Coordinates of C-alpha atoms and ligand atoms in Angstrom, one line a residue:
M284 CA -51.5 -11.7 72.8
K285 CA -53.6 -13.4 75.4
Q286 CA -57.1 -12.1 75.8
K287 CA -58.7 -12.8 72.5
L288 CA -59.7 -16.4 73.4
I289 CA -61.1 -18.0 76.5
P290 CA -58.6 -17.9 79.3
A291 CA -57.3 -21.5 79.2
V292 CA -56.8 -21.5 75.4
A293 CA -55.4 -18.0 75.4
F294 CA -52.8 -18.7 78.0
T295 CA -51.7 -22.0 76.5
M296 CA -51.2 -20.1 73.3
A297 CA -49.4 -17.3 75.0
L298 CA -47.0 -19.6 76.7
T299 CA -46.5 -21.7 73.6
I300 CA -45.6 -18.5 71.8
A301 CA -43.4 -17.6 74.7
G302 CA -41.7 -21.0 74.4
C303 CA -42.8 -22.0 77.9
S304 CA -44.9 -25.1 77.5
K305 CA -42.1 -27.1 75.8
P306 CA -39.5 -27.4 78.6
A307 CA -42.1 -28.4 81.3
T308 CA -41.4 -32.1 81.9
S309 CA -44.5 -34.2 81.5
A310 CA -45.5 -37.1 83.7
S311 CA -47.4 -38.7 80.9
S312 CA -46.6 -42.4 80.4
A313 CA -46.2 -45.3 82.7
D314 CA -42.6 -45.7 81.6
N315 CA -42.1 -42.0 82.5
K316 CA -43.8 -42.6 85.8
E317 CA -41.3 -45.3 86.7
A318 CA -38.5 -43.0 85.7
I319 CA -39.6 -40.0 87.6
K320 CA -37.6 -39.0 90.6
T321 CA -39.9 -38.5 93.6
D322 CA -37.5 -37.6 96.5
Y323 CA -36.6 -34.0 96.8
D324 CA -35.6 -31.5 99.5
V325 CA -38.6 -29.2 98.5
V326 CA -41.9 -29.9 96.8
V327 CA -43.7 -26.8 95.4
V328 CA -47.3 -27.2 94.4
G329 CA -48.4 -24.8 91.6
A330 CA -46.4 -23.3 88.8
G331 CA -47.7 -19.8 88.8
G332 CA -45.6 -16.8 89.7
A333 CA -45.5 -17.6 93.5
G334 CA -44.5 -21.2 93.0
L335 CA -41.8 -20.6 90.5
T336 CA -40.3 -17.8 92.6
A337 CA -40.3 -20.1 95.7
A338 CA -38.7 -22.9 93.7
I339 CA -36.0 -20.7 92.2
T340 CA -35.1 -19.2 95.6
A341 CA -35.0 -22.6 97.3
A342 CA -32.8 -24.0 94.4
E343 CA -30.5 -21.1 94.7
N344 CA -30.1 -22.0 98.3
G345 CA -28.9 -25.4 97.3
A346 CA -32.2 -27.4 97.6
S347 CA -33.3 -30.0 95.1
V348 CA -36.8 -28.9 94.0
V349 CA -39.8 -30.3 92.1
V350 CA -42.7 -28.1 91.0
L351 CA -46.1 -29.9 90.5
E352 CA -48.6 -28.3 88.1
K353 CA -52.0 -29.8 87.6
Q354 CA -52.6 -28.1 84.2
G355 CA -51.0 -28.9 80.9
T356 CA -49.2 -25.5 81.0
I357 CA -47.6 -23.4 83.6
G358 CA -48.4 -19.8 84.6
G359 CA -51.8 -19.8 86.3
N360 CA -53.4 -16.5 86.9
T361 CA -50.0 -14.8 86.8
A362 CA -49.7 -15.5 83.1
L363 CA -53.2 -14.2 82.5
S364 CA -52.5 -11.0 84.4
G365 CA -51.1 -7.8 83.0
G366 CA -48.0 -8.6 85.2
E367 CA -47.8 -5.1 86.6
I368 CA -45.9 -4.8 89.9
A369 CA -46.4 -2.1 92.5
A370 CA -42.9 -1.0 93.7
P371 CA -42.5 2.2 95.8
G372 CA -39.3 4.1 95.1
N373 CA -38.8 2.4 91.7
W374 CA -36.4 3.6 89.0
L375 CA -39.2 5.2 86.8
Q376 CA -40.6 7.1 89.8
Q377 CA -37.1 8.4 90.5
E378 CA -36.6 9.5 86.8
Q379 CA -40.0 11.2 86.9
G380 CA -39.6 12.8 90.3
I381 CA -42.5 11.0 91.8
E382 CA -42.1 10.9 95.6
D383 CA -43.1 7.6 97.2
S384 CA -42.2 5.6 100.2
V385 CA -42.6 2.2 101.9
E386 CA -44.8 3.9 104.5
L387 CA -47.1 5.4 101.8
F388 CA -47.5 2.1 100.0
Y389 CA -48.2 0.4 103.4
E390 CA -50.9 2.9 104.1
D391 CA -52.4 2.5 100.6
V392 CA -52.6 -1.3 101.0
M393 CA -54.1 -1.1 104.4
K394 CA -56.6 1.6 103.5
G395 CA -57.4 -0.2 100.2
G396 CA -58.4 -3.3 102.2
D397 CA -60.4 -1.4 104.8
Y398 CA -57.6 -1.9 107.4
K399 CA -58.6 -5.6 107.6
A400 CA -55.2 -6.9 106.4
N401 CA -52.6 -8.3 108.8
P402 CA -50.3 -5.3 109.4
E403 CA -47.2 -7.5 109.8
L404 CA -47.7 -9.1 106.4
V405 CA -48.4 -5.8 104.8
H406 CA -45.2 -4.3 106.3
K407 CA -43.2 -7.2 104.8
L408 CA -44.9 -6.6 101.4
A409 CA -44.3 -2.9 101.5
E410 CA -40.7 -3.2 102.6
K411 CA -39.8 -5.9 100.0
A412 CA -41.8 -4.8 97.0
L413 CA -39.0 -2.8 95.4
D414 CA -36.5 -5.6 96.0
A415 CA -39.0 -8.0 94.3
A416 CA -39.2 -5.8 91.2
T417 CA -35.4 -5.3 91.1
W418 CA -34.9 -9.1 91.5
L419 CA -37.3 -9.7 88.6
R420 CA -35.4 -7.1 86.5
D421 CA -31.8 -8.0 87.4
D422 CA -31.8 -11.7 88.4
I423 CA -34.7 -13.0 86.3
H424 CA -34.1 -10.6 83.4
V425 CA -37.8 -9.6 83.1
E426 CA -37.9 -6.6 80.7
F427 CA -40.0 -3.7 81.8
E428 CA -41.5 -1.0 79.7
D429 CA -40.6 2.6 80.1
K430 CA -43.9 3.5 81.6
M431 CA -46.0 3.0 84.7
L432 CA -49.7 2.6 85.3
F433 CA -51.8 4.3 87.9
F434 CA -54.0 1.6 89.5
G435 CA -57.0 2.5 91.5
G436 CA -56.6 3.1 95.2
H437 CA -52.8 3.9 95.0
S438 CA -51.9 7.5 96.0
V439 CA -49.2 7.8 93.4
M440 CA -48.2 6.1 90.2
R441 CA -45.9 3.3 91.2
S442 CA -46.8 0.2 89.1
L443 CA -44.1 -1.1 86.7
V444 CA -45.3 -2.8 83.5
P445 CA -43.5 -5.8 82.0
N446 CA -42.9 -6.0 78.3
G447 CA -46.0 -6.6 76.3
E448 CA -48.1 -5.6 79.4
T449 CA -48.5 -9.3 80.3
G450 CA -47.6 -11.7 83.1
V451 CA -46.4 -14.1 80.4
E452 CA -43.1 -12.1 80.3
I453 CA -42.7 -12.9 84.0
I454 CA -43.6 -16.5 83.7
K455 CA -41.4 -17.0 80.7
K456 CA -38.4 -15.6 82.4
L457 CA -39.0 -17.4 85.7
K458 CA -39.3 -20.7 83.8
A459 CA -36.0 -20.0 82.0
K460 CA -34.3 -19.4 85.4
A461 CA -35.9 -22.6 86.8
D462 CA -34.5 -24.6 83.8
E463 CA -31.1 -23.0 84.4
L464 CA -31.2 -24.3 88.0
N465 CA -32.3 -27.8 86.9
I466 CA -35.6 -27.5 88.7
T467 CA -38.0 -30.3 87.7
V468 CA -41.4 -28.9 86.6
L469 CA -44.1 -31.6 86.1
T470 CA -47.2 -30.5 84.3
N471 CA -50.5 -32.6 84.3
T472 CA -49.5 -33.5 87.9
K473 CA -52.2 -32.7 90.4
A474 CA -51.4 -32.5 94.1
E475 CA -54.2 -34.4 95.9
E476 CA -53.1 -34.7 99.5
L477 CA -50.4 -33.6 101.9
E478 CA -48.5 -36.4 103.6
S479 CA -47.4 -35.9 107.2
T480 CA -45.6 -37.7 110.0
D481 CA -45.4 -36.6 113.6
N482 CA -47.2 -33.4 112.8
T483 CA -44.6 -32.5 110.2
V484 CA -45.5 -32.3 106.5
T485 CA -43.2 -34.7 104.6
G486 CA -44.5 -34.8 101.1
V487 CA -47.4 -34.7 98.6
K488 CA -49.5 -37.4 97.0
A489 CA -50.2 -36.4 93.4
S490 CA -52.2 -37.9 90.5
T491 CA -51.1 -38.0 86.9
K492 CA -52.8 -39.4 83.8
D493 CA -50.9 -42.6 84.5
G494 CA -51.6 -43.1 88.2
D495 CA -50.6 -41.7 91.5
L496 CA -47.1 -40.7 92.7
T497 CA -45.9 -39.6 96.1
F498 CA -43.3 -37.0 96.2
T499 CA -41.2 -36.8 99.4
A500 CA -39.9 -33.5 100.7
T501 CA -37.1 -33.7 103.3
K502 CA -37.2 -29.9 103.9
G503 CA -40.8 -29.0 103.3
V504 CA -43.7 -28.4 101.0
V505 CA -44.7 -25.0 99.5
L506 CA -48.3 -24.5 98.6
A507 CA -48.6 -22.0 95.7
T508 CA -51.9 -23.2 94.2
G509 CA -53.5 -19.7 93.6
G510 CA -57.0 -18.7 94.6
F511 CA -60.4 -20.2 94.2
G512 CA -62.0 -17.8 91.7
S513 CA -62.9 -20.6 89.3
N514 CA -64.5 -22.8 92.0
I515 CA -68.1 -21.6 92.0
E516 CA -69.2 -23.9 94.9
M517 CA -66.4 -22.7 97.1
R518 CA -67.1 -19.1 96.2
K519 CA -70.7 -19.5 97.1
E520 CA -69.8 -21.3 100.4
Y521 CA -68.0 -18.3 101.6
N522 CA -69.8 -15.5 99.8
P523 CA -73.3 -16.4 98.4
E524 CA -73.3 -13.3 96.2
M525 CA -70.4 -14.7 94.1
D526 CA -72.6 -17.3 92.4
E527 CA -72.7 -18.7 88.8
K528 CA -74.3 -15.5 87.5
I529 CA -70.9 -13.8 87.8
L530 CA -68.3 -14.8 85.2
S531 CA -64.6 -15.0 86.2
T532 CA -61.3 -13.8 84.8
C533 CA -59.4 -16.6 86.5
S534 CA -57.4 -19.5 85.2
P535 CA -59.3 -22.8 85.4
G536 CA -56.6 -24.0 87.9
S537 CA -57.8 -21.5 90.5
T538 CA -60.0 -24.0 92.5
G539 CA -58.7 -23.6 96.0
D540 CA -56.9 -27.0 96.2
G541 CA -54.1 -25.8 98.5
I542 CA -56.6 -24.5 101.0
T543 CA -58.6 -27.7 100.9
M544 CA -55.5 -29.9 101.3
A545 CA -54.1 -27.8 104.2
E546 CA -57.4 -27.6 106.0
K547 CA -57.2 -31.4 106.4
L548 CA -54.1 -30.7 108.6
N549 CA -56.1 -28.2 110.6
A550 CA -54.7 -25.2 108.8
A551 CA -56.4 -21.9 109.6
T552 CA -58.0 -19.6 106.9
V553 CA -58.8 -15.9 107.0
D554 CA -60.9 -13.4 105.0
M555 CA -62.5 -16.2 102.9
S556 CA -65.6 -14.1 102.1
Y557 CA -63.6 -11.3 100.5
I558 CA -63.8 -12.0 96.8
Q559 CA -62.8 -9.3 94.3
T560 CA -64.5 -8.6 91.0
Y561 CA -62.7 -6.7 88.3
P562 CA -65.0 -4.0 87.1
T563 CA -64.3 -4.0 83.3
C564 CA -64.5 -7.5 81.9
D565 CA -66.0 -9.1 78.8
I566 CA -69.7 -9.4 79.0
T567 CA -69.8 -12.9 77.5
S568 CA -66.6 -14.6 78.6
G569 CA -65.6 -12.7 81.7
T570 CA -62.1 -12.2 80.4
L571 CA -60.3 -9.2 81.8
L572 CA -60.2 -6.5 79.0
Y573 CA -56.8 -5.0 78.7
V574 CA -57.9 -2.5 76.0
G575 CA -59.7 -1.0 79.0
D576 CA -56.3 -0.1 80.5
V577 CA -56.9 3.2 78.8
R578 CA -58.7 3.9 82.1
L579 CA -55.6 3.2 84.1
A580 CA -53.7 5.6 81.9
G581 CA -56.2 8.2 83.3
R582 CA -57.7 8.8 79.8
S583 CA -61.2 7.5 79.8
I584 CA -64.5 7.9 81.7
L585 CA -67.2 5.4 82.6
V586 CA -70.8 6.2 81.8
N587 CA -74.1 4.4 82.0
K588 CA -76.9 3.8 79.5
E589 CA -78.2 7.3 80.4
G590 CA -74.9 8.8 79.3
K591 CA -73.8 9.9 82.8
R592 CA -70.7 9.2 84.8
F593 CA -71.5 7.3 88.1
V594 CA -68.1 6.7 89.8
E595 CA -64.6 7.9 90.0
E596 CA -62.8 6.0 87.2
L597 CA -59.7 5.4 89.4
E598 CA -61.6 4.2 92.5
R599 CA -61.0 0.8 94.0
R600 CA -62.1 -2.2 92.0
D601 CA -64.8 -3.2 94.5
V602 CA -66.2 0.4 94.6
I603 CA -66.4 0.6 90.8
S604 CA -67.7 -3.0 90.5
K605 CA -70.5 -2.2 92.9
A606 CA -71.4 1.0 91.2
V607 CA -71.5 -0.8 87.8
T608 CA -73.9 -3.5 89.1
E609 CA -76.3 -0.7 90.2
Q610 CA -76.5 0.8 86.6
T611 CA -79.0 0.0 83.9
G612 CA -78.3 -3.6 82.7
G613 CA -75.4 -4.0 85.2
V614 CA -72.9 -2.8 82.7
S615 CA -70.7 0.2 82.1
Y616 CA -69.6 2.0 79.0
M617 CA -66.0 3.2 78.8
F618 CA -65.6 6.3 76.6
W619 CA -62.3 7.7 75.2
D620 CA -61.0 9.5 72.2
E621 CA -58.3 8.9 69.5
S622 CA -55.6 10.8 71.3
A623 CA -56.2 8.7 74.5
M624 CA -56.0 5.6 72.3
E625 CA -52.6 6.7 70.9
A626 CA -51.2 7.9 74.2
S627 CA -52.1 4.8 76.2
G628 CA -50.9 2.4 73.4
V629 CA -53.6 -0.2 74.4
K630 CA -54.6 -1.0 70.9
D631 CA -51.0 -1.7 69.8
A632 CA -50.4 -3.8 73.0
H633 CA -53.5 -5.9 72.6
P634 CA -54.4 -6.0 68.9
E635 CA -56.2 -9.4 69.0
E636 CA -58.4 -8.4 71.9
Y637 CA -59.2 -5.1 70.1
E638 CA -60.3 -6.9 66.9
K639 CA -62.3 -9.4 68.9
L640 CA -64.1 -6.7 70.8
I641 CA -65.0 -4.9 67.5
K642 CA -66.2 -8.2 65.9
D643 CA -68.3 -9.0 69.0
K644 CA -69.8 -5.5 68.9
H645 CA -68.5 -4.9 72.4
L646 CA -66.4 -1.9 71.2
V647 CA -67.2 0.7 68.7
K648 CA -65.1 3.3 66.9
A649 CA -67.1 6.2 65.5
D650 CA -66.4 9.7 64.1
T651 CA -68.8 11.5 66.4
I652 CA -70.0 11.1 70.0
E653 CA -73.6 10.7 68.8
E654 CA -72.7 7.9 66.5
A655 CA -70.7 6.0 69.1
A656 CA -73.6 6.5 71.6
E657 CA -76.2 5.3 69.2
F658 CA -74.4 2.0 68.6
F659 CA -75.0 1.1 72.2
D660 CA -78.3 2.9 72.6
I661 CA -76.8 5.3 75.1
D662 CA -78.4 8.7 75.6
A663 CA -76.3 10.8 73.1
D664 CA -77.4 14.2 74.4
N665 CA -76.5 13.4 77.9
L666 CA -73.2 11.8 76.8
K667 CA -72.2 15.0 75.0
K668 CA -73.0 17.0 78.1
T669 CA -71.0 14.6 80.2
V670 CA -68.0 15.0 77.9
A671 CA -68.3 18.8 77.9
N672 CA -68.5 18.9 81.7
Y673 CA -65.5 16.6 82.0
N674 CA -63.5 18.8 79.6
Q675 CA -64.4 21.8 81.8
Y676 CA -63.2 20.0 84.9
C677 CA -59.9 19.3 83.0
A678 CA -59.6 22.9 82.1
D679 CA -60.2 23.9 85.8
G680 CA -57.9 21.2 87.1
K681 CA -60.6 19.7 89.4
D682 CA -63.2 17.1 88.8
L683 CA -66.2 18.6 90.6
E684 CA -68.3 15.5 90.3
F685 CA -66.1 12.6 91.3
N686 CA -62.8 14.1 92.2
K687 CA -60.9 11.9 89.7
R688 CA -57.2 11.5 90.8
G689 CA -54.2 12.0 88.6
D690 CA -53.7 14.4 85.6
L691 CA -57.0 15.4 84.0
V692 CA -56.7 15.4 80.2
P693 CA -59.7 16.7 78.2
F694 CA -61.2 14.8 75.2
G695 CA -60.5 16.3 71.8
E696 CA -61.4 15.4 68.3
G697 CA -62.8 12.0 67.2
P698 CA -62.8 9.3 66.4
Y699 CA -64.3 8.2 69.7
Y700 CA -64.5 4.8 71.3
I701 CA -67.0 3.2 73.6
M702 CA -66.5 -0.2 75.1
V703 CA -69.2 -2.2 77.1
S704 CA -68.0 -4.3 80.0
Q705 CA -69.1 -5.7 83.4
P706 CA -67.5 -7.0 86.6
A707 CA -66.2 -10.6 86.9
V708 CA -64.6 -12.5 89.7
H709 CA -60.9 -11.8 89.7
H710 CA -59.1 -12.4 92.9
T711 CA -59.8 -14.2 96.2
M712 CA -58.2 -12.2 99.0
G713 CA -58.8 -14.9 101.6
G714 CA -56.8 -18.0 102.1
L715 CA -54.4 -19.8 104.4
V716 CA -53.1 -18.0 107.4
I717 CA -49.3 -17.5 107.2
N718 CA -46.8 -15.7 109.4
T719 CA -44.1 -13.4 108.0
N720 CA -41.9 -16.5 107.3
A721 CA -44.7 -17.9 105.0
E722 CA -45.2 -20.7 107.5
V723 CA -48.8 -22.0 107.5
Q724 CA -50.6 -21.6 110.8
D725 CA -53.1 -24.0 112.3
T726 CA -56.4 -23.1 113.9
D727 CA -54.7 -23.0 117.4
G728 CA -52.2 -20.4 116.1
N729 CA -49.3 -22.9 115.9
T730 CA -47.0 -23.3 112.9
I731 CA -47.6 -26.5 110.9
K732 CA -44.0 -27.8 110.5
G733 CA -42.8 -28.3 107.0
L734 CA -45.7 -26.4 105.4
Y735 CA -45.3 -23.1 103.7
A736 CA -47.6 -21.1 101.4
C737 CA -47.3 -18.0 99.2
G738 CA -49.3 -16.1 96.6
E739 CA -53.0 -16.1 96.2
V740 CA -53.5 -19.2 98.2
T741 CA -52.8 -17.2 101.3
G742 CA -55.0 -14.6 103.1
G743 CA -54.5 -11.6 105.2
I744 CA -52.3 -9.6 102.9
H745 CA -54.9 -7.5 101.1
G746 CA -57.8 -7.3 103.5
T747 CA -61.2 -6.8 101.9
N748 CA -59.9 -5.6 98.6
R749 CA -56.6 -6.0 96.7
L750 CA -55.3 -3.0 94.8
G751 CA -54.2 -3.5 91.2
S752 CA -50.6 -4.6 90.8
D753 CA -50.2 -5.6 94.4
A754 CA -50.7 -9.3 93.6
I755 CA -47.4 -9.5 91.6
A756 CA -45.6 -7.7 94.4
D757 CA -47.2 -10.2 96.9
I758 CA -46.4 -13.4 94.9
I759 CA -42.8 -12.4 94.3
V760 CA -42.1 -11.1 97.9
F761 CA -43.7 -14.1 99.6
G762 CA -42.5 -16.5 97.0
K763 CA -39.0 -15.5 97.9
V764 CA -39.7 -15.7 101.6
A765 CA -41.2 -19.2 101.3
G766 CA -38.3 -20.4 99.1
E767 CA -35.7 -19.0 101.6
Q768 CA -37.5 -20.5 104.7
V769 CA -38.2 -23.9 103.3
S770 CA -34.6 -24.4 102.1
K771 CA -33.0 -23.4 105.4
Ligands
ADP964 P1 -50.1 -17.2 92.2 O1 -50.4 -15.9 91.6 O2 -50.4 -17.3 93.6 O3 -48.7 -17.8 91.8 P2 -51.4 -18.6 90.0 O4 -52.8 -18.7 89.8 O5 -50.6 -17.8 89.1 O6 -51.2 -18.2 91.6 O7 -50.7 -20.1 90.0 C1 -51.3 -21.2 90.7 C2 -51.0 -22.5 89.9 O8 -51.2 -23.6 90.8 C3 -51.8 -22.6 88.7 O9 -51.0 -22.9 87.6 C4 -52.7 -23.8 89.0 O10 -53.1 -24.6 87.9 C5 -51.8 -24.6 90.0 N1 -52.5 -25.5 90.9 C6 -53.7 -25.3 91.5 N2 -54.0 -26.4 92.2 C7 -53.1 -27.4 92.0 C8 -52.9 -28.7 92.4 N3 -53.8 -29.3 93.2 N4 -51.8 -29.4 92.0 C9 -50.9 -28.8 91.2 N5 -51.0 -27.5 90.7 C10 -52.1 -26.8 91.1

């Protein structure tokens, strides 16, 4: 539903289809501006998954809440994502007899981020991730599919998939709950500056098409403005490698505003140079390619122009991305067969993206391996050998080349598919320093009173590298914490 077009258009469409853009109150005319209420208990900046979760939790605790969103539609990167949430000990794992634990998840997150994350924050994430998923299912009425995905770097399959394999399902349901709780959501309303008195944050100055408005917050402000993946200058400032040559999967709203605003109040940041690229994105737009989730179903291999595998396909995103950039042309070719296509369901879940990839000649379906290889000028003899070797590893139950994790399923009859892709900026691990109460810390290690942050705007939760499906766990867990704390 959402990847066919460029991100902004795609997600507007997705949310319109989901019925989400309509209820968002718009601060669009001078008359409206006069009429808009500006005094609240809580002001939340950013209407992605973290912001809406914080707003709902605060409102459930009795606070009056406004959410400011600078774009014309809500959802941010959350809506663009696949929406999968890592949840150790979840209901599908129990049904399938997959053993998991808070400790194992904690260890995976720490190891996946090279032990650079803040252990206290990761403990909180690991302890509360299942609660977060259950809250989404039972309180927010998010529908989950009857399957999980195996994201790179996790030791077991633990990632739940919302209906339609899209974060739109989560945003749509969070918005419905926000409406039920009479939370005001103002789109086209950009937070510009934090207001503070006596070292306590008291409100937010925002701009609208019709002029400026100052929103006062008697209890506090929650920053949930997402990351800075779409801000090339900021990316380069912290990591010169992440320059304009690298495309981005991110929402245009991911420009680091929350970080910049909080820094003016002496807020501390952490891990700002850790910027993640997603390994398999569109080579012309940078959009994350969900047809490529056949890889996460464990049913594809990645090869290079020479027709050879070069990395474990379920490795961490940073490892795969780095390996891809070292291959001929800086791209990878994902290979799979018809039975993988059917078993993974990726074509049915993402039909528009599939058709667009075929039209753009970024994906080919062919009866034979040779034919598929020739389409991309890949060494066909090598590819055939690679596939035969891989099938032998599957028969032996061990991948002797890259030790691929999970079940090894051999490739069978055609048709076969090959998709070209390359890495694009996806997530910024760094951000504002928070404590386990989601309170923003200043550069002297003190809490900035009245200021909370949650979601991608924060740092320290994923270390050098975020594992797939940990972001949704992060934004819901810490969105809830921020909402609870600010409304106390
Ligand atoms: P998270 O996953 O942490 O919730 P998202 O990217 O999903 O992050 O959502 C962040 C939202 O914040 C986006 O919709 C983005 O447009 C919005 N946003 C960013 N900066 C501002 C700002 N200055 N004022 C209002 N909204 C903002």
